[in-house]
XYZ file of C-alpha atoms in Angstrom:
655
model
C -14.870 -26.534 -9.374
C -14.721 -22.778 -10.680
C -18.024 -22.237 -10.445
C -18.225 -19.099 -9.348
C -15.533 -18.154 -12.057
C -17.469 -19.533 -14.821
C -21.221 -18.543 -13.900
C -22.838 -16.342 -16.201
C -22.319 -12.670 -14.852
C -24.751 -9.005 -15.782
C -23.224 -5.658 -15.824
C -26.034 -3.440 -16.558
C -28.096 -4.885 -19.510
C -25.143 -6.945 -20.816
C -25.079 -10.412 -19.941
C -21.282 -12.585 -19.870
C -20.631 -15.919 -19.875
C -18.331 -15.887 -17.165
C -16.905 -13.513 -14.426
C -13.287 -12.968 -16.329
C -12.391 -9.738 -16.870
C -9.271 -8.052 -19.275
C -8.999 -5.030 -17.966
C -7.540 -2.436 -20.502
C -3.805 -2.031 -21.232
C -2.054 -0.755 -23.995
C -0.534 -2.425 -26.897
C 0.383 -0.185 -29.382
C -1.046 -2.260 -32.152
C -3.691 0.402 -33.942
C -2.491 1.962 -37.393
C -0.836 5.376 -36.968
C -4.236 7.113 -38.253
C -5.923 5.884 -35.258
C -7.934 3.140 -37.115
C -8.248 -0.346 -35.551
C -5.649 -2.680 -36.968
C -5.329 -6.150 -38.026
C -3.122 -6.931 -35.511
C -5.296 -5.144 -32.876
C -8.210 -7.456 -34.262
C -5.641 -10.693 -34.152
C -4.433 -9.928 -30.746
C -8.264 -9.162 -29.018
C -9.825 -12.175 -30.791
C -6.829 -14.663 -29.441
C -8.024 -13.366 -26.103
C -11.416 -13.951 -26.913
C -10.386 -16.951 -28.511
C -9.131 -18.379 -25.068
C -12.258 -17.918 -23.296
C -12.255 -14.434 -21.592
C -15.953 -13.621 -20.903
C -15.421 -9.605 -21.146
C -12.727 -7.824 -23.112
C -12.104 -3.816 -22.342
C -9.292 -2.414 -24.831
C -6.832 -0.336 -24.579
C -7.870 3.531 -23.429
C -9.343 5.236 -26.642
C -8.468 8.778 -28.072
C -11.740 10.878 -27.813
C -9.652 14.113 -28.787
C -7.305 14.689 -31.519
C -5.137 17.768 -30.618
C -3.918 16.963 -27.116
C -5.520 13.500 -26.042
C -2.854 10.766 -27.663
C -1.165 8.629 -25.166
C 1.099 7.244 -27.675
C 1.224 6.854 -31.877
C -0.606 3.707 -32.031
C -3.819 3.914 -30.334
C -7.399 3.281 -30.949
C -8.873 6.518 -31.457
C -13.175 7.136 -31.226
C -12.856 11.222 -32.182
C -14.845 11.020 -35.341
C -16.941 8.856 -37.199
C -14.880 7.709 -39.581
C -13.880 5.271 -37.014
C -16.689 3.212 -36.725
C -16.250 0.656 -39.464
C -12.465 -0.496 -37.633
C -14.773 -0.595 -34.104
C -17.446 -2.548 -35.663
C -15.183 -5.224 -37.534
C -13.023 -5.385 -34.145
C -16.538 -5.901 -32.193
C -17.675 -8.526 -35.060
C -14.142 -10.370 -34.702
C -14.896 -10.553 -30.812
C -18.459 -11.862 -30.980
C -17.390 -14.533 -33.112
C -16.509 -16.412 -29.788
C -19.176 -15.401 -27.328
C -17.238 -12.542 -25.955
C -17.643 -9.055 -24.776
C -16.157 -5.985 -26.028
C -15.751 -2.616 -24.170
C -14.030 -0.010 -25.119
C -12.445 2.358 -22.675
C -12.208 6.101 -23.607
C -9.972 8.339 -21.751
C -7.653 11.844 -22.036
C -4.076 11.711 -21.024
C -4.185 15.110 -19.462
C -0.879 16.041 -17.704
C 0.458 12.456 -18.142
C 0.552 13.188 -22.035
C 3.417 13.646 -23.800
C 3.512 17.223 -25.536
C 5.583 15.874 -28.585
C 3.004 13.754 -29.834
C 0.156 16.368 -29.046
C 1.136 18.943 -31.339
C 3.819 20.026 -28.724
C 0.975 21.911 -27.173
C 1.032 21.942 -23.300
C -0.983 19.021 -21.706
C -5.004 20.058 -20.552
C -5.372 19.307 -16.987
C -7.813 21.110 -14.345
C -4.933 22.994 -12.787
C -1.849 23.560 -14.236
C 0.443 21.196 -11.778
C 3.407 19.430 -13.648
C 3.513 15.701 -13.260
C 6.929 14.378 -11.739
C 6.379 11.428 -13.773
C 6.312 13.175 -17.530
C 7.261 16.622 -16.495
C 5.158 17.859 -19.707
C 4.376 21.419 -19.869
C 1.015 21.991 -18.480
C -2.351 24.128 -18.903
C -5.033 25.324 -17.093
C -8.724 24.305 -18.570
C -10.657 26.762 -19.675
C -14.590 26.611 -19.131
C -15.613 26.360 -22.443
C -12.560 23.630 -22.925
C -14.089 21.547 -19.747
C -17.496 21.971 -21.894
C -16.034 20.384 -25.631
C -14.287 17.590 -23.859
C -17.276 16.605 -21.983
C -18.825 16.429 -25.659
C -15.917 14.450 -26.994
C -16.335 11.953 -24.300
C -20.241 11.554 -25.376
C -19.942 11.667 -28.590
C -17.620 8.697 -28.413
C -19.531 6.574 -26.624
C -22.387 7.353 -29.058
C -19.887 6.230 -32.262
C -18.823 2.813 -29.983
C -22.469 1.724 -29.507
C -23.209 2.500 -33.679
C -20.241 0.425 -34.252
C -21.926 -2.502 -32.058
C -19.363 -2.139 -28.958
C -21.023 -3.530 -25.957
C -20.431 -0.988 -23.813
C -18.083 1.932 -22.520
C -15.719 2.241 -19.984
C -14.746 6.148 -19.141
C -11.181 5.555 -18.095
C -11.467 7.965 -14.291
C -8.373 5.973 -12.637
C -4.612 6.219 -13.204
C -4.037 10.103 -12.861
C -5.305 10.821 -16.178
C -7.430 13.770 -16.813
C -10.794 12.576 -15.169
C -8.807 11.615 -12.286
C -7.169 14.791 -11.932
C -10.184 16.699 -11.755
C -11.693 13.982 -9.127
C -8.301 14.392 -7.195
C -7.593 17.575 -4.710
C -3.654 16.965 -5.350
C -4.178 17.452 -9.074
C -7.270 20.197 -8.710
C -6.709 23.407 -7.171
C -9.503 25.335 -9.237
C -11.913 27.781 -7.654
C -15.022 27.663 -9.910
C -17.368 25.112 -10.276
C -15.125 22.434 -11.401
C -13.108 22.367 -7.855
C -12.609 22.584 -4.465
C -15.660 20.552 -2.797
C -15.987 17.317 -3.458
C -19.312 18.053 -5.771
C -17.485 20.581 -7.635
C -14.207 17.985 -8.208
C -16.596 15.456 -9.258
C -18.846 17.524 -12.089
C -16.637 17.001 -14.847
C -17.363 13.096 -14.224
C -20.978 13.704 -13.592
C -21.377 15.952 -16.578
C -20.048 12.865 -18.986
C -21.771 10.650 -17.358
C -24.681 12.137 -17.581
C -24.411 13.092 -21.216
C -23.415 9.101 -22.198
C -26.622 8.400 -20.736
C -28.932 10.871 -22.292
C -27.338 9.851 -25.866
C -26.880 6.107 -25.732
C -29.907 5.401 -23.441
C -30.303 3.885 -19.958
C -29.977 0.687 -21.603
C -26.340 0.822 -22.607
C -23.451 -0.991 -20.346
C -21.681 2.011 -18.770
C -18.776 1.323 -16.633
C -15.967 3.876 -15.017
C -12.778 2.818 -14.048
C -11.569 4.432 -10.555
C -8.108 4.684 -8.546
C -9.409 4.311 -5.637
C -6.498 5.327 -3.235
C -4.160 7.233 -5.332
C -1.461 5.599 -2.422
C 0.668 8.834 -2.841
C 1.820 8.239 0.778
C 4.606 6.000 -1.317
C 6.007 9.391 -2.894
C 5.914 11.094 0.633
C 2.305 12.376 0.618
C 0.747 10.832 3.343
C -2.807 12.055 3.104
C -2.598 13.609 0.339
C -5.260 13.212 -3.267
C -7.579 10.438 -3.166
C -7.936 7.979 -0.592
C -10.433 5.138 -0.151
C -13.255 6.941 1.835
C -12.975 9.711 -0.684
C -13.802 7.261 -3.458
C -16.781 5.178 -1.811
C -18.514 8.852 -1.787
C -17.512 8.903 -5.257
C -18.964 4.916 -6.332
C -22.147 5.729 -4.522
C -22.279 8.780 -6.708
C -21.679 7.233 -9.542
C -24.518 4.593 -8.540
C -26.895 7.363 -7.964
C -25.875 8.713 -12.033
C -26.729 5.159 -13.019
C -23.127 3.833 -13.990
C -23.869 -0.340 -14.282
C -20.029 -1.144 -12.910
C -17.293 0.609 -11.157
C -13.744 -0.676 -12.685
C -11.635 -0.929 -9.065
C -7.490 0.542 -9.790
C -5.530 2.237 -7.688
C -1.989 4.554 -8.514
C -1.228 7.739 -10.631
C 1.926 8.121 -12.769
C 3.661 9.180 -10.145
C 3.030 6.193 -7.889
C 2.700 3.864 -10.355
C 4.134 0.811 -8.876
C 0.784 0.580 -7.073
C -1.403 0.322 -10.529
C 1.127 -1.613 -12.540
C 2.817 -3.829 -9.952
C 6.503 -5.327 -9.853
C 7.318 -8.552 -8.678
C 7.661 -7.968 -5.126
C 3.362 -7.447 -4.741
C 1.629 -10.398 -3.817
C -1.663 -12.168 -5.466
C -4.592 -9.920 -3.578
C -2.631 -7.452 -2.035
C -4.794 -4.911 -2.654
C -8.265 -6.583 -3.063
C -9.229 -4.580 -0.002
C -9.819 -1.705 -2.432
C -12.422 -3.526 -4.463
C -14.616 -4.965 -1.364
C -14.953 -1.702 0.064
C -15.951 -0.291 -2.748
C -18.682 -3.699 -3.197
C -19.907 -3.374 0.479
C -20.498 0.475 -0.532
C -22.945 -0.010 -3.737
C -25.459 -2.380 -5.618
C -23.938 -2.441 -8.995
C -20.980 -4.899 -10.294
C -17.215 -4.462 -8.935
C -14.401 -5.568 -11.374
C -11.432 -5.852 -9.207
C -8.004 -6.268 -9.861
C -4.797 -6.992 -7.445
C -2.039 -9.129 -9.388
C -4.716 -12.167 -9.794
C -2.794 -14.587 -11.406
C -4.108 -18.260 -9.849
C -7.824 -19.641 -11.153
C -8.012 -20.705 -7.603
C -7.550 -17.291 -6.120
C -9.897 -15.727 -8.585
C -12.794 -17.917 -7.500
C -12.178 -17.182 -3.900
C -12.713 -13.803 -3.844
C -15.685 -14.514 -6.031
C -17.034 -16.768 -3.389
C -16.508 -14.869 -0.393
C -18.317 -11.521 -1.946
C -15.080 -9.425 -2.412
C -15.895 -8.488 -6.455
C -18.636 -9.709 -8.809
C -16.483 -10.151 -11.762
C -12.542 -10.666 -11.718
C -9.823 -8.299 -13.891
C -6.516 -8.826 -14.957
C -4.835 -7.455 -17.941
C -1.336 -8.430 -18.185
C -1.848 -11.910 -17.245
C -4.295 -12.298 -20.410
C -1.230 -10.961 -22.131
C 0.919 -13.446 -20.899
C -1.248 -16.166 -21.422
C -4.030 -15.727 -24.434
C -5.679 -18.888 -23.180
C -5.374 -18.507 -19.158
C -9.799 -18.583 -18.881
C -9.768 -22.275 -21.287
C -7.062 -23.760 -19.133
C -8.941 -22.995 -16.462
C -12.342 -24.015 -17.254
C -10.652 -27.470 -18.779
C -8.697 -28.626 -15.492
C -5.471 -27.400 -17.661
C -4.293 -24.554 -14.413
C -0.644 -26.630 -14.640
C -0.842 -25.233 -18.312
C -1.334 -21.679 -17.483
C 2.247 -19.026 -18.315
C 1.373 -17.321 -15.414
C 2.594 -13.345 -15.298
C 5.524 -12.952 -13.440
C 5.356 -9.034 -13.068
C 8.711 -8.586 -14.876
C 7.507 -5.460 -16.203
C 8.695 -5.712 -20.126
C 5.593 -4.562 -21.320
C 5.441 -1.721 -19.258
C 9.039 -0.715 -20.028
C 8.303 -1.460 -23.594
C 5.220 0.604 -23.368
C 7.194 3.744 -21.330
C 9.858 3.483 -24.230
C 7.885 3.581 -27.223
C 5.443 6.158 -26.735
C 6.542 8.069 -29.405
C 7.794 5.140 -31.719
C 6.015 2.053 -33.731
C 7.189 -0.662 -31.742
C 4.060 -2.983 -29.958
C 3.979 -3.782 -26.515
C 6.050 -6.768 -25.728
C 5.115 -9.428 -22.895
C 8.741 -10.796 -21.030
C 7.849 -14.139 -21.749
C 4.894 -14.633 -24.647
C 6.803 -13.594 -27.543
C 3.033 -14.623 -29.489
C 1.511 -11.570 -27.493
C 1.318 -8.736 -29.879
C 2.381 -10.492 -32.911
C -0.266 -13.213 -33.079
C -0.448 -12.885 -37.109
C 3.249 -13.359 -37.205
C 3.194 -16.339 -35.894
C -0.196 -17.657 -36.338
C 0.954 -20.593 -38.582
C 2.942 -22.760 -36.485
C 4.070 -25.705 -39.199
C 4.090 -29.172 -38.376
C 6.582 -30.198 -40.970
C 9.283 -31.527 -38.244
C 9.008 -34.906 -39.410
C 10.426 -36.517 -36.136
C 13.901 -35.094 -36.946
C 16.524 -34.764 -33.783
C 17.664 -31.311 -33.127
C 20.249 -31.219 -30.019
C 19.226 -28.513 -27.816
C 22.390 -27.544 -25.601
C 21.472 -26.122 -22.520
C 17.697 -26.165 -19.989
C 17.858 -22.686 -19.313
C 14.683 -20.578 -20.877
C 15.674 -20.368 -24.149
C 16.697 -23.894 -24.649
C 13.287 -25.160 -23.141
C 11.379 -22.639 -25.038
C 13.072 -24.056 -28.449
C 12.264 -27.519 -27.312
C 8.557 -26.108 -26.893
C 8.127 -25.046 -30.010
C 10.011 -27.515 -31.681
C 8.041 -30.604 -30.031
C 4.999 -28.856 -31.403
C 6.687 -28.785 -34.775
C 6.683 -31.944 -34.535
C 10.390 -32.657 -34.424
C 12.185 -34.688 -31.837
C 14.605 -32.470 -29.234
C 16.676 -33.704 -27.126
C 18.060 -31.326 -24.377
C 21.545 -31.572 -22.667
C 21.838 -29.962 -19.222
C 25.142 -30.550 -17.691
C 23.442 -29.670 -13.865
C 20.785 -31.695 -11.921
C 17.632 -29.553 -12.613
C 16.431 -27.211 -15.836
C 15.909 -23.173 -15.124
C 19.257 -22.268 -16.473
C 20.065 -18.766 -15.176
C 16.489 -18.513 -13.807
C 17.751 -20.898 -10.755
C 19.514 -17.908 -9.849
C 16.909 -15.205 -10.512
C 14.425 -16.729 -7.994
C 16.788 -16.920 -5.117
C 17.131 -13.055 -3.988
C 14.164 -11.833 -1.690
C 10.390 -11.819 -3.386
C 11.239 -12.704 -6.986
C 9.506 -16.194 -6.257
C 7.683 -15.487 -9.400
C 10.463 -17.102 -11.582
C 9.632 -20.088 -10.075
C 6.045 -19.791 -12.308
C 8.249 -19.429 -15.429
C 9.889 -22.362 -14.568
C 7.237 -24.676 -13.715
C 5.235 -23.432 -16.823
C 8.761 -24.330 -18.565
C 8.593 -27.924 -17.134
C 5.233 -28.765 -17.492
C 5.277 -27.680 -21.228
C 8.399 -30.161 -22.049
C 6.774 -32.736 -20.058
C 3.524 -33.077 -21.778
C 5.377 -32.677 -25.085
C 7.690 -35.557 -24.331
C 10.729 -33.784 -24.298
C 13.546 -35.703 -23.348
C 15.863 -33.896 -21.197
C 19.243 -35.130 -19.910
C 20.018 -33.780 -16.585
C 23.543 -34.043 -15.252
C 24.678 -34.861 -18.933
C 26.897 -32.422 -20.633
C 26.684 -32.289 -24.060
C 30.210 -33.654 -25.703
C 31.011 -33.719 -29.931
C 30.521 -37.336 -29.563
C 27.215 -37.520 -27.639
C 25.909 -35.266 -30.251
C 27.603 -37.216 -33.205
C 25.590 -40.263 -31.780
C 22.362 -38.412 -32.432
C 23.377 -37.472 -36.098
C 21.336 -33.953 -35.461
C 19.393 -31.775 -37.853
C 20.323 -29.123 -36.263
C 21.968 -28.030 -33.196
C 20.735 -25.718 -30.787
C 23.635 -23.886 -28.360
C 21.560 -22.561 -24.919
C 24.026 -22.906 -22.655
C 24.200 -19.246 -21.248
C 26.532 -17.301 -19.796
C 29.247 -16.705 -16.947
C 30.257 -13.982 -14.613
C 32.719 -11.902 -15.665
C 36.005 -11.657 -12.950
C 38.388 -9.095 -14.941
C 41.837 -10.419 -13.972
C 42.814 -6.829 -14.871
C 42.389 -5.807 -11.290
C 44.689 -6.923 -8.449
C 43.457 -8.950 -6.195
C 40.914 -10.486 -7.909
C 41.549 -13.757 -6.988
C 41.245 -14.275 -3.481
C 39.482 -16.483 -1.216
C 37.363 -13.685 -0.284
C 36.319 -12.484 -3.605
C 33.175 -14.340 -4.464
C 30.947 -13.784 -7.373
C 27.167 -13.078 -7.682
C 26.734 -16.610 -8.594
C 28.466 -18.213 -5.342
C 25.870 -16.357 -3.663
C 22.407 -16.873 -5.714
C 23.365 -20.527 -6.051
C 23.836 -21.211 -2.462
C 27.264 -22.169 -3.096
C 28.699 -19.483 -0.486
C 26.526 -18.707 2.508
C 27.483 -15.206 3.923
C 26.060 -14.317 7.572
C 26.938 -11.580 9.847
C 29.393 -10.095 7.779
C 30.571 -7.244 5.874
C 30.612 -7.022 2.329
C 30.955 -5.183 -0.367
C 28.836 -5.931 -3.609
C 30.568 -4.880 -6.896
C 28.357 -3.633 -9.502
C 24.125 -2.568 -9.137
C 22.689 -4.036 -12.109
C 19.710 -5.712 -11.297
C 21.687 -8.842 -10.079
C 23.774 -6.802 -8.190
C 21.258 -5.001 -6.317
C 19.356 -8.136 -5.620
C 22.581 -10.174 -4.242
C 22.720 -7.228 -1.873
C 19.202 -7.785 -0.955
C 19.499 -11.350 0.187
C 23.017 -10.588 1.866
C 21.051 -7.902 3.774
C 18.348 -9.873 4.540
C 20.567 -12.594 5.806
C 22.021 -10.371 8.284
C 25.258 -9.052 6.578
C 26.367 -5.401 6.884
C 26.224 -4.849 2.604
C 27.711 -1.845 0.676
C 27.260 -1.269 -3.382
C 29.701 0.582 -5.463
C 28.906 1.307 -8.791
C 31.351 3.218 -11.218
C 28.649 5.001 -13.200
C 26.686 8.107 -11.807
C 23.606 6.722 -10.533
C 22.766 3.113 -9.175
C 21.454 0.499 -11.466
C 22.103 2.278 -14.587
C 19.981 1.049 -17.649
C 16.918 -0.541 -15.442
C 13.589 -0.192 -15.950
C 12.418 2.639 -13.227
C 9.884 1.026 -11.811
C 11.973 -2.071 -10.854
C 14.775 -0.216 -10.057
C 12.239 2.073 -7.594
C 10.789 -1.190 -6.003
C 14.045 -2.660 -5.058
C 15.773 0.197 -3.979
C 12.944 1.058 -1.408
C 13.545 -2.563 0.188
C 17.215 -2.792 0.806
C 17.160 0.970 2.167
C 14.924 -0.583 4.526
C 17.832 -3.074 5.474
C 20.252 0.017 5.284
C 21.944 -1.250 2.646
C 24.806 1.667 1.785
C 25.041 3.504 -1.793
C 28.602 4.409 -3.564
C 27.876 5.505 -7.029
C 30.898 7.434 -9.211
C 33.199 4.352 -7.191
C 35.543 2.156 -9.489
C 36.590 -1.037 -8.169
C 41.077 -1.110 -8.582
C 42.432 -3.782 -6.236
C 41.739 -5.954 -3.483
C 44.450 -7.188 -0.984
C 43.245 -9.014 2.223
C 39.821 -7.273 2.672
C 41.126 -4.372 1.716
C 39.467 -2.476 -1.271
C 40.939 0.388 -3.175
C 38.213 2.202 -5.566
C 38.710 5.581 -7.420
C 36.132 8.150 -7.083
C 35.168 9.041 -10.658
C 35.358 12.574 -9.912
C 38.521 13.671 -9.240
C 40.259 10.773 -9.015
C 40.748 10.330 -5.425
C 41.628 6.776 -4.126
C 39.209 5.419 -1.573
C 40.236 2.499 1.227
C 37.297 0.203 3.150
C 37.704 -2.949 4.832
C 35.241 -5.624 3.976
C 35.292 -9.522 4.897
C 33.854 -10.765 1.325
C 33.639 -8.652 -2.188
C 31.397 -10.385 -3.803
C 31.465 -9.531 -8.122
C 28.353 -8.487 -9.749
C 29.464 -6.441 -13.408
C 27.573 -8.777 -15.491
C 28.162 -12.144 -17.296
C 29.908 -13.123 -20.945
C 28.394 -15.664 -23.210
C 30.158 -19.131 -22.494
C 31.790 -20.159 -25.924
C 32.334 -23.832 -24.625
C 32.711 -25.904 -27.191
C 31.362 -23.546 -29.740
C 33.498 -23.606 -32.025
C 33.863 -27.061 -32.346
C 30.308 -28.003 -32.720
C 30.234 -25.166 -35.574
C 33.121 -27.308 -37.027
C 31.199 -30.638 -36.902
C 27.789 -29.607 -37.722
C 26.647 -27.383 -39.975
C 22.840 -26.095 -38.982
C 24.150 -24.275 -35.605
C 21.901 -21.507 -33.940
C 23.022 -19.745 -30.981
C 20.149 -18.722 -28.370
C 20.118 -16.218 -25.387
C 22.636 -15.674 -23.498
C 25.225 -18.083 -25.456
C 25.070 -15.899 -28.458
C 24.198 -12.465 -26.604
C 23.783 -11.573 -22.743
C 20.349 -10.062 -22.271
C 16.914 -10.404 -20.182
C 14.538 -13.044 -19.771
C 12.331 -11.862 -22.822
C 15.840 -12.089 -25.177
C 16.762 -15.661 -23.995
C 13.027 -16.625 -24.722
C 12.576 -14.959 -27.220
C 15.802 -16.412 -29.452
C 14.564 -20.115 -28.295
C 11.005 -19.035 -29.715
C 12.157 -17.421 -33.308
C 14.588 -19.861 -34.048
C 12.291 -23.235 -33.533
C 9.409 -21.243 -35.409
C 12.170 -20.626 -38.513
C 13.813 -23.949 -38.615
């Protein structure tokens, strides 16, 4: 059925067993000295074992002084790194997969604090508005030195037995900065004309070809459209027509494949997309490049479904199908697709938890985390799943993500999990999280968990609240409490019990439908903003009130930018620094946080979305009746999807 996806491919002289490519993405697993770690090897090996044809590693450092992107990054700046790279290559080759190492320099997007506190190198001293680091213009001598460092890195990779090298010319890093008129304002031979802006990359490519030979597979990653229009700069920077010229020139220079992407840090959401972006949204970029060259093209576009991957291959839009986050979410995506087990794939839901951990840990030792796959980056820690449950019963209260993940792992360990769920469907809070506009990918997670517990034979008792009597009848070895949380409705606010006052759950659950009303949403966490989005799309006049200085306090900036862009188009009004004090007959009184001024508004309905609190129902009684009791997810501490799934996984793994 997926004959194109699993047909052999070729990139230069490199023959691949299929058309699946894991594209480069940081994992923060390397040792602090830049050597390949055992965790690195386990991470990439799991994905090779899972059937990926070609793995492109995270971007590797070529220059030590100002070339780091984070503190745990593979390095190829010295011969001493060859041994570890060879060990990595050998591990991947055991599974008949190919491994390519991506080499790069962060340029103006690097962090000075982890680069000797020096200003970052760039073609021109133009600060990046996303990271705000000091930048200095490279001299021609520094450019020549950098070219040589890229070339030497490629030579080391070949010596290490790495199957190919990918030169990172995308996502706003140093090479991209030379290519783009947005970041290159030089007036010498490295700036100005198209030919001059190409020169830095050309010298690297020519040098690699001369030193590594014409047969060594050489790939280049490009942001073929920087999409600067999304930051108010339409017509600026690299656009698709420019990149067609770049692609043709690279083909003429002997490049074997083009890895097509988009965006820079300042337009980050088109490079690493939030959940609102649909599968295939930018495949036209790869298709256009493919039509302009005769070398292999790798395409990325939020590709999650094997059937869609097959379709774009069959239609000739790409030669290879690329994804990074999907292979974080499920290391076995490839083998499940090949074996016809597509219903078992854990699809990436584009929650961006991975990007949040990467962005927040540039200077720490925390590895990248996946929001839904706890094993990602911890393959060694969770490599030995014991099957020692001996059929012992574990009662689980709640069929949300924490309870279902616990049931999945317990069943694999040969326990007998029995899940009590008071509602008529599984999913818990996920059944609310999937209701706002553009959040349909949440259903993928619900479907994955449903399929897993069904295939493992887990008993789920829907419409069945857990009681002490029923739990005692099971004589359980352990009881896992995962019954979630309830909305916070502060009784201290006068009028909070009025008929016009609702919770965000009332809206998201469908218990209350509002159309054509004037509505205030109190609280601008993600639930509040997304509830406002849903209400606005239903034709309501919506205002969001937040007592903090800014909307969305504590939210990851990519997700916030994305959803704010949608609600602004719908005319949602925003009121930061407004504290709700009282409600009466639709009249809502706020205190302005600066100065204490009182302001009155009138609304048909007020929707409270200021968070949730752990559901403590039956907890004390259960603890007094059973010895081995575990609190999971929101039942213990309110958190995100990752927190719930991790609690379920870890408690089941360690029981």
